[in-house]
Every structure is written in structure tokens, then in C-alpha cells.
Short mmCIF file of C-alpha atoms in Angstrom, two decimals:
data_model
loop_
_atom_site.label_atom_id
_atom_site.label_comp_id
_atom_site.label_asym_id
_atom_site.label_seq_id
_atom_site.Cartn_x
_atom_site.Cartn_y
_atom_site.Cartn_z
CA MET R 925 -13.05 44.22 -57.74
CA ASN R 926 -15.53 43.61 -54.91
CA LEU R 927 -17.35 46.21 -52.81
CA ARG R 928 -14.94 45.87 -49.91
CA GLN R 929 -11.97 46.72 -52.11
CA SER R 930 -13.92 49.63 -53.64
CA PHE R 931 -14.60 51.09 -50.18
CA LYS R 932 -10.93 50.69 -49.22
CA MET R 933 -9.82 52.47 -52.39
CA ALA R 934 -12.39 55.22 -51.81
CA LEU R 935 -11.20 55.83 -48.24
CA LYS R 936 -7.54 55.72 -49.37
CA SER R 937 -8.25 58.30 -52.09
CA ILE R 938 -10.12 60.58 -49.64
CA TRP R 939 -7.41 60.27 -46.98
CA GLY R 940 -4.67 60.91 -49.52
CA LYS R 941 -6.13 64.31 -50.34
CA LYS R 942 -7.53 65.34 -46.96
CA MET R 943 -7.80 69.09 -47.52
CA ARG R 944 -9.44 68.75 -50.92
CA SER R 945 -11.86 66.15 -49.56
CA ALA R 946 -12.73 68.36 -46.58
CA LEU R 947 -13.46 71.35 -48.81
CA THR R 948 -15.53 69.12 -51.10
CA MET R 949 -17.59 67.92 -48.12
CA LEU R 950 -18.17 71.46 -46.88
CA GLY R 951 -21.25 72.10 -49.03
CA ILE R 952 -22.80 68.79 -47.94
CA ILE R 953 -21.97 69.48 -44.28
CA ILE R 954 -23.55 72.94 -44.35
CA GLY R 955 -26.60 71.74 -46.29
CA VAL R 956 -27.29 68.71 -44.08
CA ALA R 957 -26.71 70.69 -40.86
CA ALA R 958 -29.07 73.43 -42.10
CA VAL R 959 -31.80 70.92 -43.02
CA VAL R 960 -31.50 69.09 -39.69
CA ILE R 961 -31.61 72.31 -37.65
CA MET R 962 -34.44 73.92 -39.63
CA VAL R 963 -36.68 70.87 -39.72
CA SER R 964 -36.04 70.10 -36.03
CA VAL R 965 -36.75 73.68 -34.93
CA ILE R 966 -39.95 73.77 -36.99
CA GLN R 967 -41.08 70.46 -35.50
CA GLY R 968 -40.21 71.73 -32.02
CA GLN R 969 -42.14 74.93 -32.66
CA ASN R 970 -45.07 72.90 -33.94
CA ALA R 971 -45.00 70.64 -30.87
CA GLN R 972 -44.77 73.69 -28.62
CA THR R 973 -47.76 75.27 -30.38
CA MET R 974 -49.77 72.08 -30.03
CA LYS R 975 -48.86 71.88 -26.36
CA MET R 976 -49.92 75.49 -25.93
CA MET R 977 -53.26 74.83 -27.62
CA GLU R 978 -53.82 71.67 -25.57
CA SER R 979 -53.11 73.62 -22.39
CA GLN R 980 -55.92 75.99 -23.34
CA GLY R 981 -58.25 73.02 -23.45
CA THR R 982 -60.08 71.11 -26.11
CA ASN R 983 -63.40 72.22 -27.60
CA LYS R 984 -62.69 75.86 -26.78
CA ILE R 985 -64.25 78.61 -28.89
CA GLU R 986 -62.93 82.16 -28.90
CA VAL R 987 -65.53 84.86 -29.56
CA ASN R 988 -64.71 88.49 -30.15
CA ALA R 989 -67.76 90.70 -30.64
CA TYR R 990 -68.38 94.40 -30.17
CA LYS R 991 -70.77 97.16 -31.18
CA TYR R 992 -69.78 100.66 -32.17
CA TRP R 993 -72.51 101.94 -29.91
CA GLY R 994 -75.16 100.52 -27.61
CA GLY R 995 -72.93 98.68 -25.11
CA ASP R 996 -71.45 95.17 -25.16
CA VAL R 997 -73.14 91.90 -26.10
CA SER R 998 -72.37 90.03 -22.85
CA GLN R 999 -75.92 89.40 -21.68
CA GLU R 1000 -77.27 88.47 -25.13
CA LEU R 1001 -74.37 86.07 -25.74
CA TYR R 1002 -74.73 84.54 -22.28
CA ASN R 1003 -78.48 83.98 -22.72
CA TYR R 1004 -77.99 82.49 -26.19
CA CYS R 1005 -75.34 80.06 -24.92
CA LEU R 1006 -77.69 78.96 -22.11
CA GLY R 1007 -80.09 77.89 -24.85
CA LEU R 1008 -77.34 75.75 -26.42
CA SER R 1009 -77.03 73.47 -23.40
CA ASP R 1010 -76.65 70.42 -25.66
CA LEU R 1011 -73.60 72.02 -27.31
CA VAL R 1012 -72.15 74.45 -24.75
CA VAL R 1013 -71.23 73.87 -21.10
CA GLY R 1014 -69.91 77.32 -20.23
CA VAL R 1015 -69.23 80.87 -21.38
CA THR R 1016 -67.15 83.59 -19.73
CA PRO R 1017 -65.84 87.04 -20.50
CA ASN R 1018 -62.12 86.71 -21.14
CA ILE R 1019 -60.70 90.16 -20.35
CA GLN R 1020 -57.05 90.93 -19.79
CA ILE R 1021 -56.20 94.20 -18.07
CA TYR R 1022 -53.30 95.93 -19.81
CA ASN R 1023 -53.06 98.87 -17.40
CA GLU R 1024 -50.10 98.74 -15.05
CA MET R 1025 -51.05 96.90 -11.85
CA THR R 1026 -49.01 95.83 -8.86
CA ILE R 1027 -49.72 92.64 -6.91
CA GLN R 1028 -48.26 92.42 -3.41
CA TYR R 1029 -48.11 90.04 -0.50
CA GLY R 1030 -45.91 91.10 2.38
CA SER R 1031 -42.58 92.27 0.98
CA LYS R 1032 -43.05 90.52 -2.37
CA SER R 1033 -44.31 92.51 -5.31
CA TYR R 1034 -44.99 91.69 -8.98
CA ASN R 1035 -46.17 93.82 -11.88
CA THR R 1036 -48.31 93.40 -14.99
CA GLN R 1037 -45.73 95.26 -17.09
CA ARG R 1038 -42.48 93.62 -15.98
CA TRP R 1039 -40.91 93.71 -19.45
CA ASP R 1040 -37.39 93.38 -18.03
CA ASP R 1041 -38.23 89.92 -16.61
CA TRP R 1042 -40.83 88.11 -18.70
CA GLU R 1043 -41.12 85.15 -16.32
CA ASP R 1044 -42.21 87.41 -13.46
CA MET R 1045 -44.79 89.39 -15.44
CA VAL R 1046 -48.32 88.92 -14.09
CA THR R 1047 -51.57 88.67 -16.05
CA VAL R 1048 -54.67 90.14 -14.42
CA ALA R 1049 -57.78 88.62 -16.00
CA LEU R 1050 -61.49 89.26 -15.49
CA GLY R 1051 -64.02 86.45 -15.79
CA ASN R 1052 -66.92 84.66 -14.16
CA ASP R 1053 -67.52 81.33 -12.40
CA LYS R 1054 -66.89 79.42 -15.68
CA TYR R 1055 -63.47 80.96 -16.38
CA GLY R 1056 -61.50 77.93 -15.21
CA LEU R 1057 -63.70 75.50 -17.13
CA CYS R 1058 -63.56 77.50 -20.37
CA ASN R 1059 -59.79 78.08 -20.22
CA ASN R 1060 -58.73 74.63 -19.00
CA TYR R 1061 -57.59 75.63 -15.52
CA GLN R 1062 -57.87 72.93 -12.87
CA LEU R 1063 -58.32 73.87 -9.22
CA ALA R 1064 -55.51 72.79 -6.91
CA LYS R 1065 -56.92 74.42 -3.76
CA GLY R 1066 -60.00 76.34 -2.67
CA ARG R 1067 -62.83 77.21 -5.04
CA GLU R 1068 -63.66 79.04 -8.26
CA LEU R 1069 -65.28 82.45 -8.37
CA SER R 1070 -68.98 82.20 -7.61
CA TYR R 1071 -72.04 83.79 -9.19
CA LEU R 1072 -72.42 86.00 -6.08
CA ASP R 1073 -68.77 87.12 -6.28
CA VAL R 1074 -69.50 88.43 -9.76
CA GLU R 1075 -72.94 89.82 -8.93
CA LYS R 1076 -71.73 91.71 -5.84
CA THR R 1077 -68.25 92.52 -7.17
CA ASN R 1078 -66.65 90.89 -4.12
CA ASN R 1079 -62.96 91.57 -3.48
CA VAL R 1080 -61.92 87.97 -4.13
CA CYS R 1081 -59.49 86.36 -6.55
CA VAL R 1082 -58.17 83.03 -7.83
CA LEU R 1083 -54.41 82.73 -8.39
CA GLY R 1084 -52.48 80.80 -10.99
CA GLY R 1085 -50.13 78.18 -9.56
CA GLY R 1086 -47.00 80.05 -10.63
CA LEU R 1087 -47.93 83.33 -8.97
CA ALA R 1088 -49.12 81.53 -5.83
CA ASP R 1089 -45.68 79.94 -5.46
CA LYS R 1090 -43.93 83.27 -6.05
CA LEU R 1091 -46.01 85.15 -3.49
CA PHE R 1092 -46.55 82.54 -0.78
CA ASP R 1093 -43.72 80.00 -1.13
CA TYR R 1094 -44.88 77.07 1.00
CA LEU R 1095 -47.79 78.84 2.69
CA ASP R 1096 -51.40 77.99 1.78
CA PRO R 1097 -52.70 81.07 -0.10
CA VAL R 1098 -56.39 80.26 0.38
CA GLY R 1099 -57.92 82.55 2.99
CA ARG R 1100 -55.09 85.09 2.84
CA TYR R 1101 -55.24 88.60 1.38
CA ILE R 1102 -53.12 90.09 -1.37
CA ASN R 1103 -53.01 93.74 -2.40
CA ILE R 1104 -53.80 94.76 -5.98
CA ASN R 1105 -52.93 98.43 -6.54
CA GLY R 1106 -53.24 98.86 -2.77
CA ASN R 1107 -56.70 97.21 -2.46
CA PRO R 1108 -57.07 93.97 -0.46
CA PHE R 1109 -58.39 90.86 -2.24
CA LEU R 1110 -59.14 87.56 -0.57
CA VAL R 1111 -57.60 84.51 -2.25
CA VAL R 1112 -60.38 81.93 -2.57
CA GLY R 1113 -58.66 79.44 -4.88
CA VAL R 1114 -55.45 78.40 -6.61
CA TYR R 1115 -55.16 76.80 -10.05
CA GLU R 1116 -52.76 74.02 -10.91
CA LYS R 1117 -49.77 74.99 -13.05
CA LYS R 1118 -50.04 74.58 -16.80
CA ALA R 1119 -46.25 74.69 -17.23
CA VAL R 1120 -46.16 75.67 -20.90
CA ASP R 1121 -42.67 76.59 -22.17
CA GLY R 1122 -42.49 80.21 -23.26
CA TRP R 1123 -45.83 81.19 -21.65
CA PRO R 1124 -45.12 81.68 -17.92
CA GLU R 1125 -47.78 84.40 -17.67
CA TRP R 1126 -50.48 81.72 -17.95
CA ASP R 1127 -49.44 80.49 -14.50
CA ASN R 1128 -48.73 84.03 -13.23
CA LEU R 1129 -52.46 84.72 -13.23
CA VAL R 1130 -54.80 86.73 -11.02
CA LEU R 1131 -58.47 86.14 -11.84
CA LEU R 1132 -61.02 88.69 -10.61
CA PRO R 1133 -64.79 88.95 -11.12
CA TYR R 1134 -65.44 90.61 -14.47
CA THR R 1135 -67.62 93.25 -12.82
CA PHE R 1136 -64.35 94.92 -11.75
CA ASN R 1137 -64.18 96.00 -15.39
CA ARG R 1138 -65.92 99.20 -14.29
CA THR R 1139 -63.26 100.26 -11.79
CA LEU R 1140 -60.05 98.53 -12.89
CA ASN R 1141 -60.42 98.69 -16.67
CA GLY R 1142 -62.06 102.07 -17.16
CA ASN R 1143 -65.42 100.43 -17.89
CA SER R 1144 -64.16 99.46 -21.35
CA GLN R 1145 -66.56 97.57 -23.59
CA ILE R 1146 -66.28 93.82 -23.07
CA SER R 1147 -65.57 92.20 -26.41
CA SER R 1148 -63.63 88.98 -25.72
CA TYR R 1149 -65.29 85.74 -24.59
CA SER R 1150 -64.43 82.06 -24.22
CA VAL R 1151 -67.03 79.38 -24.85
CA LYS R 1152 -66.59 75.73 -23.87
CA ALA R 1153 -68.28 73.14 -26.08
CA THR R 1154 -69.22 69.61 -25.03
CA SER R 1155 -67.15 67.92 -27.78
CA THR R 1156 -65.16 68.58 -30.94
CA LEU R 1157 -68.23 67.89 -33.07
CA ALA R 1158 -70.33 70.16 -30.88
CA ALA R 1159 -67.69 72.90 -31.16
CA THR R 1160 -68.00 72.87 -34.96
CA GLU R 1161 -71.78 73.21 -34.79
CA ALA R 1162 -71.58 75.81 -32.01
CA VAL R 1163 -69.25 77.97 -34.13
CA THR R 1164 -71.77 77.91 -36.99
CA ARG R 1165 -74.67 78.81 -34.69
CA LEU R 1166 -72.75 81.57 -32.91
CA GLN R 1167 -71.75 83.12 -36.23
CA ALA R 1168 -75.39 83.14 -37.34
CA PHE R 1169 -76.54 84.58 -34.00
CA LEU R 1170 -73.95 87.37 -34.01
CA THR R 1171 -74.73 88.20 -37.65
CA GLY R 1172 -78.29 88.96 -36.58
CA LEU R 1173 -77.25 90.67 -33.35
CA ILE R 1174 -74.62 92.96 -34.89
CA PRO R 1175 -75.80 94.27 -38.29
CA GLN R 1176 -73.18 95.18 -40.87
CA GLY R 1177 -71.77 98.59 -40.07
CA ALA R 1178 -72.94 98.47 -36.45
CA GLY R 1179 -69.94 96.53 -35.13
CA ASP R 1180 -67.82 93.47 -35.85
CA PHE R 1181 -67.19 89.94 -34.61
CA TYR R 1182 -65.30 86.72 -35.24
CA VAL R 1183 -65.76 83.21 -33.90
CA GLN R 1184 -62.99 80.61 -34.01
CA SER R 1185 -62.50 77.24 -32.39
CA ASN R 1186 -59.18 75.82 -31.23
CA ASP R 1187 -59.31 73.23 -34.02
CA GLN R 1188 -59.60 75.95 -36.66
CA TYR R 1189 -56.70 77.82 -35.10
CA ILE R 1190 -54.58 74.65 -35.02
CA ASP R 1191 -55.33 73.98 -38.70
CA SER R 1192 -54.35 77.55 -39.56
CA MET R 1193 -51.12 77.27 -37.55
CA ASN R 1194 -50.27 73.95 -39.23
CA GLU R 1195 -50.70 75.54 -42.67
CA GLN R 1196 -48.42 78.42 -41.72
CA LEU R 1197 -45.80 76.08 -40.26
CA LEU R 1198 -45.93 73.90 -43.39
CA MET R 1199 -45.31 76.91 -45.62
CA GLN R 1200 -42.51 78.05 -43.35
CA SER R 1201 -41.01 74.55 -43.45
CA LEU R 1202 -41.10 74.42 -47.25
CA VAL R 1203 -39.41 77.81 -47.58
CA LEU R 1204 -36.65 77.05 -45.08
CA VAL R 1205 -35.99 73.54 -46.38
CA GLY R 1206 -35.91 74.96 -49.92
CA ILE R 1207 -33.21 77.41 -48.85
CA ALA R 1208 -31.22 74.59 -47.26
CA ALA R 1209 -31.70 72.44 -50.38
CA ILE R 1210 -29.91 75.12 -52.43
CA SER R 1211 -26.88 74.62 -50.21
CA LEU R 1212 -27.09 70.86 -50.80
CA LEU R 1213 -27.35 71.45 -54.54
CA VAL R 1214 -24.21 73.57 -54.46
CA GLY R 1215 -22.51 70.82 -52.46
CA GLY R 1216 -23.61 68.23 -55.01
CA ILE R 1217 -22.14 70.29 -57.85
CA GLY R 1218 -18.91 70.46 -55.87
CA ILE R 1219 -18.91 66.66 -55.62
CA MET R 1220 -19.38 66.34 -59.39
CA ASN R 1221 -16.57 68.80 -60.02
CA ILE R 1222 -14.08 67.06 -57.75
CA MET R 1223 -14.97 63.64 -59.13
CA LEU R 1224 -14.31 64.89 -62.67
CA VAL R 1225 -10.91 66.11 -61.46
CA THR R 1226 -10.33 62.69 -59.88
CA VAL R 1227 -11.19 60.95 -63.16
CA THR R 1228 -8.66 63.14 -64.97
CA GLU R 1229 -5.97 62.42 -62.37
CA ARG R 1230 -6.55 58.67 -62.50
CA THR R 1231 -6.97 58.27 -66.25
CA ARG R 1232 -3.88 56.06 -66.55
CA GLU R 1233 -5.04 53.87 -63.66
CA ILE R 1234 -8.42 53.45 -65.38
CA GLY R 1235 -6.66 52.52 -68.64
CA ILE R 1236 -4.59 49.84 -66.92
CA ARG R 1237 -7.65 48.36 -65.23
CA LYS R 1238 -9.58 48.26 -68.51
CA ALA R 1239 -6.58 46.78 -70.35
CA ILE R 1240 -6.47 43.83 -67.93
CA GLY R 1241 -10.20 43.18 -68.31
CA ALA R 1242 -12.07 45.41 -65.83
CA GLU R 1243 -15.72 45.81 -66.77
CA ARG R 1244 -17.40 49.19 -67.13
CA LYS R 1245 -19.75 48.45 -64.24
CA SER R 1246 -16.87 47.86 -61.81
CA ILE R 1247 -15.30 51.23 -62.71
CA VAL R 1248 -18.69 52.95 -62.42
CA ALA R 1249 -19.20 51.28 -59.04
CA GLN R 1250 -15.76 52.38 -57.81
CA PHE R 1251 -16.32 56.06 -58.57
CA LEU R 1252 -19.95 56.03 -57.34
CA ILE R 1253 -18.82 54.48 -54.06
CA GLU R 1254 -16.12 57.13 -53.69
CA ALA R 1255 -18.66 59.91 -54.28
CA ALA R 1256 -21.15 58.27 -51.89
CA VAL R 1257 -18.48 57.87 -49.18
CA ILE R 1258 -17.45 61.53 -49.44
CA CYS R 1259 -21.11 62.63 -49.15
CA GLY R 1260 -21.81 60.06 -46.42
CA ILE R 1261 -18.94 61.34 -44.28
CA GLY R 1262 -20.07 64.92 -44.94
CA GLY R 1263 -23.60 63.90 -43.99
CA VAL R 1264 -22.46 62.39 -40.66
CA ILE R 1265 -20.50 65.54 -39.79
CA GLY R 1266 -23.46 67.70 -40.87
CA ILE R 1267 -25.82 65.66 -38.67
CA ALA R 1268 -23.47 66.07 -35.68
CA ILE R 1269 -23.36 69.84 -36.22
CA GLY R 1270 -27.15 69.76 -36.73
CA TYR R 1271 -27.63 68.10 -33.32
CA ALA R 1272 -25.52 70.77 -31.61
CA GLY R 1273 -27.28 73.56 -33.52
CA THR R 1274 -30.71 72.15 -32.68
CA LEU R 1275 -29.89 72.05 -28.96
CA ILE R 1276 -28.75 75.69 -29.06
CA ALA R 1277 -31.76 76.80 -31.15
CA GLY R 1278 -34.16 75.04 -28.77
CA LYS R 1279 -32.75 76.97 -25.83
CA LEU R 1280 -32.27 80.37 -27.45
CA LEU R 1281 -35.10 80.59 -29.99
CA LEU R 1282 -37.86 78.43 -28.50
CA GLN R 1283 -36.78 78.75 -24.84
CA MET R 1284 -37.67 75.12 -24.25
CA ALA R 1285 -37.03 73.64 -20.82
CA ASP R 1286 -36.37 70.17 -22.22
CA PRO R 1287 -33.55 69.63 -24.76
CA LEU R 1288 -34.69 69.81 -28.37
CA LEU R 1289 -33.15 67.01 -30.45
CA PRO R 1290 -33.70 65.97 -34.08
CA GLY R 1291 -35.96 62.95 -34.53
CA ALA R 1292 -34.67 59.61 -35.75
CA GLY R 1293 -36.50 60.09 -39.04
CA ILE R 1294 -34.70 63.38 -39.71
CA THR R 1295 -31.31 61.85 -38.86
CA VAL R 1296 -31.72 58.77 -41.03
CA GLY R 1297 -33.32 60.78 -43.83
CA ALA R 1298 -30.52 63.38 -43.84
CA PHE R 1299 -27.82 60.69 -43.99
CA ALA R 1300 -29.61 58.72 -46.72
CA PHE R 1301 -30.21 61.89 -48.73
CA SER R 1302 -26.55 62.87 -48.54
CA VAL R 1303 -25.47 59.43 -49.83
CA VAL R 1304 -28.07 59.52 -52.62
CA LEU R 1305 -26.87 63.01 -53.52
CA GLY R 1306 -23.34 61.66 -53.90
CA ILE R 1307 -24.55 58.88 -56.16
CA ILE R 1308 -26.61 61.26 -58.32
CA PHE R 1309 -23.85 63.83 -58.78
CA GLY R 1310 -21.16 61.17 -59.03
CA MET R 1311 -22.96 59.35 -61.82
CA TYR R 1312 -21.70 61.50 -64.70
CA PRO R 1313 -18.00 61.37 -63.68
CA ALA R 1314 -18.30 57.60 -63.07
CA VAL R 1315 -19.86 56.98 -66.48
CA LYS R 1316 -17.24 59.20 -68.11
CA ALA R 1317 -14.48 57.24 -66.42
CA SER R 1318 -15.94 53.90 -67.49
CA GLY R 1319 -16.21 55.12 -71.11
CA LEU R 1320 -12.50 55.85 -71.53
CA GLN R 1321 -10.77 53.78 -74.21
CA PRO R 1322 -7.85 51.73 -72.80
CA VAL R 1323 -5.37 52.86 -75.46
CA GLU R 1324 -6.21 56.56 -75.00
CA ALA R 1325 -6.17 56.20 -71.22
CA LEU R 1326 -2.77 54.53 -71.21
CA ARG R 1327 -1.29 57.39 -73.21
CA ALA R 1328 -2.22 59.86 -70.44
CA GLU R 1329 0.62 61.23 -68.37
#
């Protein structure tokens, strides 16, 4: 019997017992669909995280440092970074105001605590003339904050591209005034949109001179800073130097600090996502294992049902390998069909998960590698779990088999 005939017999056997075959495939379908969805969602989340980190800019170092008493470390940190001109190109306070604030232009109004509509929630940040450089914002119009704006606490601001569109539509915001908690602020610049899925507040930005910390933020201690390094290699060295500097500046028990580069954060996120992937795929693999056991069980039943047929074939000279091949092909076809259905369900589930869980603007689809791998794995699973029934069938003695009813 050739392979073509074996496939025909396998399909005939599956079609002849449609309900039983469908129930047998169910474990494979669920397992493959779960693997496809989980792996695709994790990859999409990983890609989204990488996109988020890239939008923040390369060679960025986050510094958080504070003292329990004696004021903040802003001036000392700024002076130290000036001395690292071969490694650092900019440093800025990176303060986000969490108090409720209302931003208005004409009849349009947006709030910093718009929890009912995340996409319209505004972020009010305080920084200096290096804020855009350190946080990877590119100017679309106007100018950045200046040293004098910070020094004199001028009522000026730079808007994120998203908020500028919401407030001004097609008008040019530069040179116009907006109201922040009833106080007028001149718009001197507008940043280009970053357009990161799931993080609209990065474009719904109002940047003010950090000296407004006294009046708008209750004169809270400044503890968060962003430092821009000249290169990835420079960022690694700058992290080491900043840690040593802050260790001397803030003695143990007098405060606390941490210094972390984007690369370190990305490595940490990748480790977490890898662990998450292993756990979720392991859970899905249990479903595939259960499906494989179901395949073995049904193939053993099939061997019992077709004992007489096997005896006749062996009596007329069929070799063991042809009988093994027939039952392995039947098991592989059942799993292959289940795998195809599981992949189709996985595609639909991935699309839904991308929209609902990750809130991605673009459709999330499984990669070609996942699709091919899931199908190949389902077929291999059928072969592995179909091996014992196939060998058992091939080992039947013709005389004993022919006696079967």
C-alpha cells in the first residue's frame, strides 16, 4: 500500500466516524489555539514594549534620587553631569504633576485626572530646556523651553502633538494662550506625535518650566531626572559613574537613589516576558498533552475495531511497516486537521486579544513561524501518540486477528 492509498484510507476512516473524530481533535484544537494566541499576544506585548522604549529614546538614563532632609539634589546632579560632557549631552528634572489640573482653550477643556476617558487624559510635566532631548520629543513647531523661561518662571509651555490637535484643531498653537487652572500660559512650541499604542498621554502633554514646582506642585522635593547619554556605550559608563557619585552624595540612611538605563530596563522586561511565555506555553502544552492522550486512546479503539481487517492484510502478505505507516498516517491526519482548525481559531483569538488586551491600533496576527510550528507540532504529536497503537496493530498475529469478530 502506497502513501496515497494510506491517506485515502485515513480520510475515509475519519469521515466515517465524524463525531468521534471531532471529539478526538478537540484537545488538539484547544491546545494549538491556546499556544498560537498566547505566543502571539506575548510577542505583540514584547513588540509594544520595545516600541514604547524606543519612543522614549535611546541612551536614556532614569535617575531617582532624594534626601530625607536638606533639599533635593538637582543642582549637584546638574553640575556633575556638566562635567561628563564626553558621556552626557543633557539632564532635566522629569516631574509629573498628579494634582488635578484643567487645561482650557476657548470652549475646549481637558483634565489630568480624566479616568473615564483615558485617551483624553492630560499629563502636565515640569522640566528644563533639555526635556525634549532627554525624552525623545522632536519639535514640530516653535521652540523648546529656554534657560530664561526656567530661571524667570515664565508662563510658557510646550504642547504634545496630541493635545495640540485636541485644543486647536487646524489652528497654529504657537503664540496663542491656554489656561491652566485659570492661569494663562503662552504656547511657545509643539512636539511631534509619538503615536505609541496604549500610551496616548505621552502625546497629551503640557510641559512647563520646572520652577513651577513651587506653586503648582506644592514645592515637593524633586527626585526624578532624565539623563541623555551620547551613545549606548557611554550610557553604560554614565550609569556606573552616576551611581558612584550619588553614593557619595547621599550617605546610607540619609536618603535613597537608583539609576537605570533604557537598555537595563529592556533586558529586565525581556526576562519577565520570557518567564511569562514559558508559564503560559507550559499551561497550553498540558492541553496538547491531554489531546495527545486522546489520540492514543482513539487509535487503540480503532485497532480493536479493525483487528479482522489487519489480519486479512497480514494474511495476504502486508508487511509490518505498511500497517504501522497506515495507522501513523491516520493519527497524523487527525492531529493535522485539528491543528489547522486550532490555528484558524488562534488567528481569530489573536485579533480579538490584540484589540481588547493590548489595545493595538494595527491588527495583531500570529507570525509565520508560529503558524508553521504549531501545525508541524500537531502532526508530530499525532505521530508520537499514534506510535504505540500502530506498533500494536502491526504486531497482531494473522490467525488471532482473523478469529476476531
